[in-house]
XYZ file of C-alpha atoms in Angstrom:
681
model
C 24.221 79.276 -8.854
C 24.964 81.427 -11.216
C 25.153 78.905 -14.649
C 21.919 77.046 -12.707
C 18.859 77.829 -14.882
C 15.403 76.228 -14.261
C 12.794 76.743 -17.240
C 10.361 74.146 -18.526
C 11.725 71.263 -20.373
C 10.769 68.567 -22.371
C 9.249 65.823 -20.243
C 11.963 62.894 -19.201
C 11.275 59.254 -19.150
C 11.902 57.544 -15.690
C 15.345 55.860 -16.799
C 16.292 59.134 -18.034
C 19.751 58.486 -20.211
C 19.713 59.585 -23.767
C 22.081 59.867 -26.588
C 25.189 61.788 -25.349
C 23.883 61.820 -21.505
C 22.389 64.840 -21.664
C 18.845 63.606 -20.122
C 19.086 62.234 -16.328
C 16.696 61.841 -13.393
C 17.856 62.286 -10.114
C 15.909 61.399 -7.131
C 15.836 63.031 -3.727
C 15.408 60.549 -0.675
C 16.029 60.813 3.451
C 14.046 61.203 6.554
C 11.768 63.915 7.169
C 12.898 67.446 8.249
C 16.395 66.975 6.724
C 15.792 69.910 4.342
C 15.224 67.597 1.263
C 11.899 69.558 0.075
C 13.978 72.931 0.633
C 16.710 71.048 -1.955
C 13.696 70.303 -4.138
C 12.549 73.818 -4.222
C 16.234 75.254 -4.833
C 16.595 72.915 -7.992
C 13.269 73.360 -9.383
C 11.787 76.417 -8.696
C 8.311 77.046 -9.981
C 8.786 74.179 -12.362
C 6.896 71.463 -10.347
C 3.936 68.965 -10.643
C 2.405 67.612 -7.665
C -0.052 64.675 -7.947
C -0.264 61.157 -6.548
C 2.034 58.401 -6.895
C -0.007 55.818 -9.470
C -2.191 53.773 -7.340
C -1.349 55.392 -4.177
C -2.287 58.489 -1.926
C 1.005 59.451 -1.208
C 2.092 62.898 -2.740
C 4.572 62.575 -5.833
C 6.457 65.758 -6.392
C 8.616 65.893 -9.720
C 10.155 69.221 -11.162
C 12.701 70.237 -14.400
C 15.941 71.257 -14.141
C 18.499 72.675 -17.076
C 22.114 72.562 -15.630
C 25.375 72.965 -17.919
C 24.092 71.389 -20.628
C 21.707 68.583 -18.850
C 17.911 68.194 -18.753
C 17.527 67.191 -15.331
C 13.915 65.496 -13.906
C 14.146 65.916 -10.091
C 11.482 63.355 -8.194
C 11.454 64.205 -4.787
C 10.512 61.039 -2.751
C 8.851 60.699 0.419
C 10.592 61.398 3.785
C 10.949 58.043 5.296
C 12.811 56.344 7.986
C 13.428 52.667 6.631
C 12.752 50.659 3.387
C 10.433 48.456 4.901
C 6.603 48.108 3.959
C 5.340 49.400 7.346
C 3.959 52.450 5.407
C 2.843 53.692 1.998
C 5.675 56.325 1.607
C 8.212 53.339 2.517
C 6.868 50.985 -0.202
C 6.373 53.723 -2.628
C 10.334 54.942 -2.184
C 11.628 51.329 -2.678
C 9.375 50.160 -5.396
C 10.467 53.651 -7.295
C 14.248 52.852 -6.894
C 13.811 49.302 -7.852
C 11.442 49.906 -10.623
C 12.361 53.072 -12.163
C 15.916 53.140 -11.799
C 16.799 56.967 -11.362
C 20.360 57.538 -13.007
C 21.482 58.799 -9.345
C 20.163 59.062 -5.809
C 20.914 62.280 -3.711
C 20.645 60.903 0.105
C 19.745 63.809 2.115
C 20.920 63.561 5.575
C 20.678 66.089 8.589
C 24.584 67.037 10.158
C 22.826 67.517 13.609
C 21.440 64.067 13.627
C 24.016 62.498 11.660
C 23.845 58.848 13.575
C 20.121 58.680 13.308
C 20.022 59.489 9.416
C 22.623 57.012 8.799
C 20.351 54.216 9.521
C 18.819 54.926 6.294
C 21.535 55.559 4.141
C 22.901 52.160 5.114
C 19.816 50.818 3.814
C 19.802 52.787 0.469
C 23.385 51.558 0.011
C 22.248 48.265 0.161
C 20.245 48.497 -2.957
C 23.280 49.083 -4.963
C 22.139 52.370 -6.693
C 24.267 55.056 -7.905
C 24.434 57.510 -4.932
C 25.720 60.914 -3.595
C 25.149 61.863 -0.096
C 23.859 65.510 0.856
C 25.391 66.484 4.080
C 22.366 69.264 4.821
C 22.054 71.583 7.627
C 25.850 72.146 8.255
C 25.017 75.459 9.698
C 22.850 74.116 12.169
C 25.448 71.325 13.098
C 28.112 74.201 13.647
C 26.032 76.267 15.814
C 25.591 73.015 18.313
C 29.469 72.603 18.162
C 29.099 69.589 16.138
C 32.247 69.405 13.118
C 31.925 66.514 10.779
C 35.032 65.131 8.644
C 33.479 64.805 5.067
C 36.432 63.033 3.620
C 36.149 60.625 6.239
C 32.720 60.204 5.961
C 33.398 59.490 2.115
C 35.709 56.793 2.980
C 33.345 55.232 5.250
C 30.377 55.323 3.268
C 32.254 54.764 -0.404
C 30.363 57.585 -1.874
C 30.659 61.299 -2.393
C 29.530 63.299 0.290
C 28.499 67.234 -0.338
C 28.237 69.646 2.638
C 25.286 71.790 2.080
C 23.110 74.853 3.870
C 20.207 74.333 1.320
C 18.068 77.316 3.196
C 20.834 79.734 2.108
C 21.766 77.972 -1.139
C 25.258 76.932 0.004
C 26.765 74.088 -1.823
C 23.665 73.326 -4.107
C 25.632 73.825 -7.385
C 28.419 71.538 -6.029
C 26.039 68.895 -5.026
C 24.180 68.571 -8.665
C 27.142 68.702 -10.411
C 28.868 65.636 -7.997
C 25.332 63.860 -8.708
C 25.838 64.352 -12.974
C 29.319 63.276 -12.495
C 28.416 59.942 -10.526
C 25.656 59.429 -12.594
C 28.110 59.431 -15.680
C 30.814 57.413 -13.869
C 28.169 54.849 -13.277
C 26.595 54.689 -17.201
C 30.385 54.576 -18.471
C 31.272 51.466 -16.179
C 32.723 48.448 -17.855
C 30.303 46.181 -15.480
C 26.889 46.514 -13.955
C 26.924 47.012 -10.272
C 26.897 43.648 -8.583
C 27.361 44.517 -4.990
C 29.152 45.500 -2.157
C 32.870 44.968 -1.273
C 35.278 46.307 1.429
C 38.589 47.451 0.533
C 40.567 50.192 -0.768
C 40.574 52.090 -3.844
C 37.932 51.294 -6.669
C 36.408 47.839 -7.309
C 35.261 46.324 -10.378
C 32.306 48.194 -10.430
C 33.030 51.512 -11.816
C 31.562 54.742 -10.053
C 31.058 52.910 -7.008
C 33.906 53.091 -4.614
C 33.858 50.782 -1.572
C 30.679 50.610 0.885
C 30.744 49.587 4.441
C 27.921 47.060 5.602
C 26.423 45.657 8.565
C 28.610 42.839 9.836
C 26.532 39.710 11.767
C 28.328 37.917 14.588
C 28.241 33.912 15.183
C 29.162 33.140 11.271
C 25.836 34.699 9.886
C 27.668 36.917 7.448
C 28.747 33.612 5.308
C 25.180 32.298 5.947
C 23.536 35.542 4.492
C 26.094 35.570 1.529
C 24.985 31.834 0.798
C 21.365 32.706 1.027
C 21.830 35.565 -1.452
C 23.478 33.132 -3.864
C 20.922 30.744 -3.673
C 18.429 33.911 -4.570
C 20.936 34.637 -7.270
C 21.077 31.376 -8.715
C 17.107 30.941 -8.633
C 16.885 33.636 -11.362
C 13.620 35.040 -9.741
C 13.883 37.708 -12.114
C 13.469 40.323 -8.986
C 14.515 43.959 -9.695
C 16.094 43.993 -6.336
C 19.785 43.064 -5.193
C 20.305 39.300 -3.961
C 21.583 40.292 -0.710
C 18.897 42.763 -0.157
C 16.363 40.285 -0.972
C 18.214 37.912 1.618
C 18.090 40.365 4.537
C 14.370 41.352 3.807
C 13.286 37.851 3.906
C 15.437 37.389 7.094
C 13.575 40.610 8.380
C 10.241 39.063 7.681
C 9.163 41.403 4.877
C 5.819 40.049 4.005
C 5.531 41.574 0.201
C 8.971 40.097 -0.013
C 7.984 37.037 1.353
C 5.188 36.486 -0.601
C 7.248 37.577 -4.173
C 9.872 34.958 -3.482
C 7.549 32.393 -1.903
C 5.495 32.532 -5.546
C 8.676 31.889 -7.498
C 10.869 29.465 -5.294
C 9.799 26.417 -3.282
C 13.757 26.391 -1.861
C 14.067 30.031 -0.643
C 12.040 30.444 1.924
C 12.755 27.523 4.287
C 16.345 28.242 3.961
C 15.649 31.525 5.026
C 13.399 30.562 7.967
C 16.136 28.149 9.055
C 18.930 31.218 8.666
C 16.437 33.292 10.930
C 15.831 30.996 13.522
C 19.727 30.763 14.166
C 19.826 34.507 13.888
C 17.368 34.597 16.745
C 19.584 32.102 18.960
C 22.663 33.760 18.396
C 21.168 37.494 19.243
C 18.719 36.383 21.435
C 15.975 38.728 20.075
C 13.345 38.877 17.013
C 15.263 38.447 13.820
C 14.263 42.087 12.606
C 15.741 43.480 15.807
C 18.735 41.731 15.156
C 19.316 43.219 11.555
C 17.903 46.680 12.709
C 20.641 46.531 15.858
C 23.851 45.833 13.519
C 22.509 48.569 11.282
C 22.439 51.036 13.663
C 25.766 49.805 15.471
C 27.267 50.615 12.051
C 25.554 53.950 12.003
C 26.906 54.726 15.617
C 30.438 53.510 14.736
C 30.701 55.380 11.642
C 29.145 58.876 13.447
C 31.894 58.617 16.449
C 34.585 58.181 14.193
C 33.570 61.159 11.647
C 32.136 63.672 14.156
C 33.499 65.648 17.008
C 31.125 67.780 19.417
C 32.656 70.739 21.227
C 31.037 72.117 24.555
C 28.299 74.608 23.979
C 25.969 76.678 26.218
C 22.424 75.717 26.149
C 20.622 77.731 23.290
C 16.960 79.258 23.302
C 15.754 76.738 21.126
C 17.293 74.086 23.340
C 15.263 75.533 26.690
C 12.084 75.794 24.297
C 12.763 72.204 23.542
C 12.803 70.884 26.787
C 9.917 73.143 28.172
C 7.255 71.710 25.196
C 8.343 68.371 25.740
C 8.391 68.161 29.528
C 5.882 65.972 31.433
C 3.615 68.701 32.843
C 4.512 71.934 30.968
C 4.427 70.100 27.550
C 0.996 69.522 28.111
C -0.030 73.063 29.195
C 1.938 74.369 26.124
C 0.296 71.805 23.691
C -3.487 73.106 25.171
C -2.402 76.449 24.845
C -1.186 76.266 21.294
C -4.223 74.300 20.275
C -6.395 76.862 21.929
C -4.546 79.847 20.335
C -4.664 78.280 16.885
C -8.344 78.330 17.461
C -8.909 81.845 19.322
C -6.844 83.138 16.148
C -8.970 81.561 13.536
C -12.286 82.548 15.158
C -11.529 86.174 16.069
C -9.749 86.927 13.069
C -12.161 84.732 10.794
C -15.462 86.398 12.397
C -14.014 89.738 11.271
C -13.069 89.014 7.650
C -16.457 86.773 7.306
C -18.314 89.949 8.331
C -16.618 92.513 5.762
C -16.802 89.755 3.248
C -20.249 89.428 3.655
C -21.209 92.936 3.832
C -19.363 93.521 0.555
C -21.147 90.932 -1.522
C -24.501 92.085 0.346
C -23.881 95.448 -0.957
C -24.498 94.500 -4.730
C -26.279 91.123 -4.691
C -28.484 89.309 -1.759
C -26.580 85.889 -0.725
C -29.220 84.503 1.497
C -31.073 81.318 -0.097
C -33.823 82.002 -2.098
C -37.055 79.529 -2.061
C -39.356 81.194 -4.242
C -39.400 82.992 -7.580
C -38.765 81.450 -11.200
C -36.660 78.250 -11.200
C -33.883 80.020 -13.363
C -33.553 83.042 -10.642
C -33.463 80.421 -7.882
C -30.711 78.090 -9.553
C -28.455 81.122 -10.343
C -28.980 82.630 -6.828
C -27.847 78.977 -5.539
C -24.788 79.064 -8.134
C -23.788 82.767 -6.723
C -24.660 81.962 -3.284
C -22.518 78.895 -3.358
C -19.766 80.905 -4.488
C -20.486 83.734 -1.814
C -20.404 81.209 0.861
C -17.303 79.466 -0.082
C -15.724 83.334 0.091
C -17.594 84.337 3.116
C -17.804 81.463 5.195
C -14.836 79.075 4.435
C -12.049 81.424 3.008
C -12.151 83.945 6.023
C -11.320 81.088 8.367
C -9.456 78.695 6.551
C -6.552 81.297 5.473
C -5.924 82.749 9.044
C -6.042 79.055 10.156
C -3.511 77.726 7.492
C -1.159 80.677 8.140
C -0.801 79.935 11.689
C -0.704 76.142 11.161
C 2.193 76.717 8.654
C 4.197 78.976 10.651
C 3.718 76.371 13.572
C 4.730 73.865 11.375
C 7.830 75.694 10.004
C 9.080 76.548 13.391
C 8.599 73.111 14.974
C 6.294 73.642 17.927
C 3.295 71.311 16.096
C 5.717 68.294 16.055
C 6.094 68.698 19.893
C 2.474 69.383 20.239
C 1.748 65.611 18.412
C 4.527 64.259 20.629
C 2.885 65.306 23.816
C -0.602 63.997 22.535
C 0.395 60.945 21.330
C -0.607 58.515 24.295
C -4.269 60.560 24.219
C -4.503 59.506 20.545
C -3.434 56.144 21.183
C -6.775 55.894 23.247
C -8.200 56.546 19.724
C -6.404 53.751 17.916
C -4.178 56.605 16.440
C -0.845 58.023 17.285
C 0.146 61.998 18.047
C 0.410 63.134 14.089
C -3.223 62.470 13.829
C -3.432 65.831 16.146
C -2.619 67.575 12.943
C -5.328 66.626 10.836
C -8.123 66.721 13.482
C -6.819 70.558 14.149
C -7.147 70.867 10.595
C -10.819 69.727 10.796
C -11.830 73.028 12.929
C -11.232 74.701 10.016
C -12.399 72.606 7.146
C -12.870 68.696 7.050
C -11.860 68.636 3.229
C -8.334 69.344 3.672
C -8.257 67.920 6.860
C -9.003 64.466 5.474
C -6.550 65.095 2.664
C -3.859 65.602 5.162
C -4.264 62.527 6.970
C -2.057 61.082 4.322
C 0.923 61.819 6.784
C -0.734 58.678 8.795
C 1.060 55.111 8.069
C -1.778 52.763 7.186
C -5.214 53.133 5.527
C -7.141 51.965 8.609
C -5.274 55.069 10.582
C -6.184 56.986 7.902
C -9.738 55.836 7.867
C -10.072 56.184 11.716
C -8.436 59.673 11.733
C -10.909 60.748 9.115
C -13.790 59.421 10.988
C -13.111 61.677 13.818
C -12.671 64.417 11.602
C -16.112 64.318 10.372
C -17.221 65.152 14.016
C -14.766 68.078 14.258
C -17.091 71.426 14.271
C -15.512 72.965 11.148
C -16.258 76.795 10.830
C -19.587 76.248 8.863
C -20.704 73.986 11.953
C -19.330 76.653 14.310
C -21.379 79.228 12.528
C -24.910 76.940 13.265
C -23.705 76.476 16.670
C -23.101 80.271 17.336
C -26.037 81.577 15.266
C -28.495 79.256 16.815
C -27.295 78.367 20.089
C -24.763 81.151 21.505
C -27.109 84.001 19.721
C -30.531 82.594 21.066
C -30.084 80.348 24.376
C -26.606 81.626 25.653
C -22.931 81.357 25.101
C -22.739 78.730 27.948
C -25.097 76.297 26.148
C -22.853 76.714 22.912
C -19.682 75.766 24.817
C -21.685 72.857 26.334
C -22.381 71.599 23.078
C -18.638 71.861 21.650
C -17.747 69.997 25.064
C -20.502 67.054 23.751
C -19.381 67.051 20.232
C -16.146 66.021 21.498
C -17.350 63.345 23.845
C -19.561 61.811 21.000
C -16.553 61.888 19.041
C -14.650 59.902 21.347
C -16.999 57.348 22.121
C -18.002 56.919 18.108
C -14.261 56.378 17.339
C -13.732 53.826 20.225
C -16.793 51.755 18.547
C -15.035 52.244 15.099
C -12.038 51.185 17.006
C -13.854 47.880 18.168
C -15.424 47.078 14.505
C -12.087 47.810 13.086
C -9.151 46.639 15.585
C -5.624 46.399 14.806
C -1.981 47.319 16.133
C -1.649 51.128 16.590
C 2.326 51.957 16.163
C 4.287 54.125 17.832
C 4.802 57.776 16.971
C 8.296 58.060 14.831
C 8.525 62.068 14.055
C 11.679 64.202 13.617
C 11.700 66.855 15.580
C 13.940 69.508 13.940
C 15.079 72.405 16.075
C 13.003 75.664 16.851
C 13.622 78.333 14.566
C 12.018 81.379 12.823
C 9.306 80.596 10.347
C 10.466 81.497 6.748
C 7.643 83.830 5.540
C 8.084 82.099 2.061
C 7.467 78.474 3.490
C 3.989 79.878 4.941
C 3.110 81.794 2.168
C 3.688 78.509 -0.192
C 2.020 75.935 2.560
C -0.870 78.223 2.888
C -1.558 78.602 -0.503
C -1.125 74.917 -1.775
C -3.718 74.109 1.057
C -5.864 76.850 0.097
C -6.141 76.330 -3.581
C -6.946 72.644 -3.563
C -9.733 73.502 -1.351
C -10.890 76.064 -3.496
C -10.984 73.910 -6.708
C -12.804 71.209 -4.700
C -14.780 72.636 -2.357
C -16.255 75.990 -4.631
C -17.703 73.838 -7.464
C -19.384 71.236 -5.096
C -20.814 74.441 -2.752
C -22.081 76.110 -5.936
C -23.547 73.234 -7.890
C -25.432 71.881 -4.646
C -26.910 75.016 -3.568
C -28.207 75.452 -6.984
C -29.770 72.007 -6.952
C -31.046 71.940 -3.414
C -32.977 75.357 -3.781
C -34.086 74.345 -7.250
C -35.311 71.138 -5.723
C -37.104 72.947 -2.968
C -38.639 75.879 -5.269
C -40.075 73.311 -7.351
C -41.922 71.684 -4.499
C -39.843 68.691 -4.237
C -38.468 68.841 -1.064
C -41.786 69.403 0.886
C -43.310 65.972 0.860
C -39.641 64.655 1.663
C -39.778 66.694 4.841
C -43.191 65.426 5.617
C -41.572 62.041 4.914
C -38.815 62.689 7.457
C -41.108 63.898 10.432
C -41.564 60.684 12.560
C -37.636 61.531 13.061
C -37.547 65.233 12.709
C -41.082 65.814 14.809
C -41.174 62.545 16.301
C -38.172 61.492 17.999
C -36.213 65.062 17.957
C -39.105 66.968 18.792
C -38.146 69.582 16.256
C -40.881 71.426 13.830
C -41.536 69.503 10.306
C -39.312 72.246 8.763
C -36.417 70.499 10.144
C -36.292 68.240 7.406
C -35.759 70.791 4.892
C -33.144 72.437 6.542
C -31.552 69.290 7.115
C -31.728 68.474 3.727
C -30.155 72.045 2.867
C -27.420 71.404 5.329
C -26.235 68.417 3.248
C -24.598 70.824 0.513
C -23.500 73.252 3.408
C -23.978 73.119 6.987
C -24.283 76.717 7.219
C -27.698 76.669 5.229
C -29.402 75.164 7.975
C -29.011 78.638 9.674
C -29.441 80.543 6.351
C -32.356 78.895 4.690
C -34.287 79.339 8.309
C -33.199 83.066 8.295
C -34.308 83.394 4.505
C -38.071 81.543 5.575
C -38.817 82.970 8.621
C -36.219 86.080 8.794
C -34.066 86.950 12.020
C -36.519 86.512 14.744
C -36.245 83.087 15.118
C -37.046 82.848 18.825
C -40.804 82.857 17.555
C -40.357 79.701 15.163
C -37.826 77.551 17.817
C -38.019 77.057 21.493
C -34.779 77.282 23.462
C -34.441 73.345 23.632
C -34.968 72.950 19.882
C -32.224 75.547 18.988
C -30.071 73.174 21.013
C -31.303 69.703 19.353
C -31.098 71.495 15.962
C -27.545 72.490 16.119
C -26.435 69.505 17.721
C -28.403 67.424 14.969
C -26.855 69.582 12.476
C -23.381 69.347 13.468
C -23.084 65.685 13.964
C -25.461 64.298 10.998
C -24.121 63.832 7.505
C -21.071 65.506 6.272
C -21.441 67.997 3.819
C -21.261 67.289 -0.067
C -17.449 68.356 -0.173
C -16.833 66.217 2.704
C -18.655 63.263 1.303
C -16.756 63.533 -1.939
C -12.822 63.842 -0.258
C -14.006 60.768 1.311
C -14.928 59.039 -1.518
C -12.031 59.749 -3.812
C -9.255 58.972 -0.873
C -10.940 55.642 0.450
C -13.967 54.580 -2.633
C -17.806 54.750 -2.172
C -18.536 51.669 0.860
C -15.736 53.751 3.589
C -17.677 56.927 2.647
C -20.987 55.555 2.933
C -20.395 53.884 6.039
C -18.804 56.888 7.498
C -21.573 59.003 6.656
C -24.293 56.319 7.997
C -22.097 56.255 11.432
C -22.312 60.205 11.394
C -26.189 60.116 10.579
C -26.960 57.441 13.439
C -24.779 59.168 15.903
C -26.815 62.307 15.456
C -30.346 60.788 15.694
C -29.120 58.465 18.817
C -28.105 61.489 20.740
C -30.282 64.095 19.385
C -33.188 62.255 20.365
C -31.446 61.478 23.913
C -30.629 65.332 24.519
C -34.229 66.288 23.426
C -35.777 63.975 26.316
C -32.818 64.769 28.604
C -34.065 68.543 28.173
C -37.936 68.090 28.249
C -37.209 66.583 31.512
C -34.707 69.427 32.672
C -37.331 72.083 31.713
């Protein structure tokens, strides 16, 4: 890597070509957990921009690289397993390849799971795009006794294959050099790429050696070629190769079906006729038939190019079996989640006390509810900032640190796998456990992280569940009101009740918004010692987004609410709410004001109560009222930052619907619990 340097470059257009061929665009594609992000970081260093794909909620990562006189834009495509339209990530990847036409694609595959990764490689090849295969994690494959013949693999695929160990930077220079060579070879070709052919040597499309493709039984190959010729003859103006379009029509791809149907009346009937014939030949659904042939070819290639020597089970192998075993796996999943929460609250409480004492040393941080309007608003701004520093960051940072370590080690994917069946009861799959766990730290980044879910429906259901998760601010209310004045047992009971209500609310949402819940597809990489650099980068990335979104909302919201209270606006509002707060929930009149403050930050329910009445709250509220106030404060409207992220991710209508459902749940269960406690006592 001695001659490779990374520094800011002039922005590069997606097509990437310039006079002299000194400007290129390279896209990284591949399955999840094959080291694609590691390669991206190796190539781009700190020169990266993270955002969203236009019109999508899928992360977009681009970086710049200067190498041997070339200014290169590196685009890190989402980690996916196919080029269908089952998820936004898959749609983003195939649209980018077809529409933006990068100069070359680097397909990153994991050497230890060659056969599984080749299924996606074969689909990429069907798009007829210039390509280099990066055979990554060869060190891990070697430790498992796996040897892969690179020349054989190149001969099978018809593209260059470069072995790498990205975590150590090995092979990266050779990889980028081969990518540049491939891009230049394709650009200088006498003819544009027309398709795949089988044979020996180079075909008429310079820069593309022969590429293997799936073969179909029962004479279907010729029929597929005929359908592709029909697609080509209709001149539909599509950006995809004709044969790829033909295969997608046979698979039943809804997007391609709609596009082709709007442009031609003859293609769809021909495709449907051929699809029925395929189902007769294979005696299985059409999409399964095509997938089975791709898998058959991937298996044939893998068997021919790799050999496996006998090895002893490693510690990682034994841990893998333990964490995915029927009984031990569930126990381990429970221990992992409980340990994460225990670590978060133990370390978070200690840090929170230290920081709160430090800020109180030179300025009070409790809500100010009297005095001049200017001083009240200033105290609100400062108090919002201090709340973020003392009540959010102390819990969130330890949470994110340990979460990143669990992710990088591989344990979190095992937890998701084990809890997949439980998550299906909520209309979700195992991946949802990751955002839900995040929700116990802070709902805002948890809702943002639902982007790992496959569909908008899944993201909405997961986000709805997250709004019931007792984050650190809600935990402060539960501990400060119930544990301190009623008892720790009652606090634990409130946590259990919150989980039951979450489950019931999501089940109702599932009835209102029914749909298929897909099975869990998640790459489980081998256990490894977490990288401190990866942990630090992940923690900072998540904390940074939290700071930039939550802190301004806290500061503005706290100042506004405290200003309204000091100006006397909230008093009449509180009395207006008394039929609910006093009549139904059995709380004092002041509860209306407390809940209004809590919309900004949940912990302000407790802080405002202390600011008005002092620390001896037992003279103000009964034990039953402590419990009901904490329950309602935990369940009702999400805080302003959570409402903000819901609106940004889904729009104001879903955000309003989720908020209304939270409020209805709080009032319903709060009133029921208040009456049950009255009967008990």
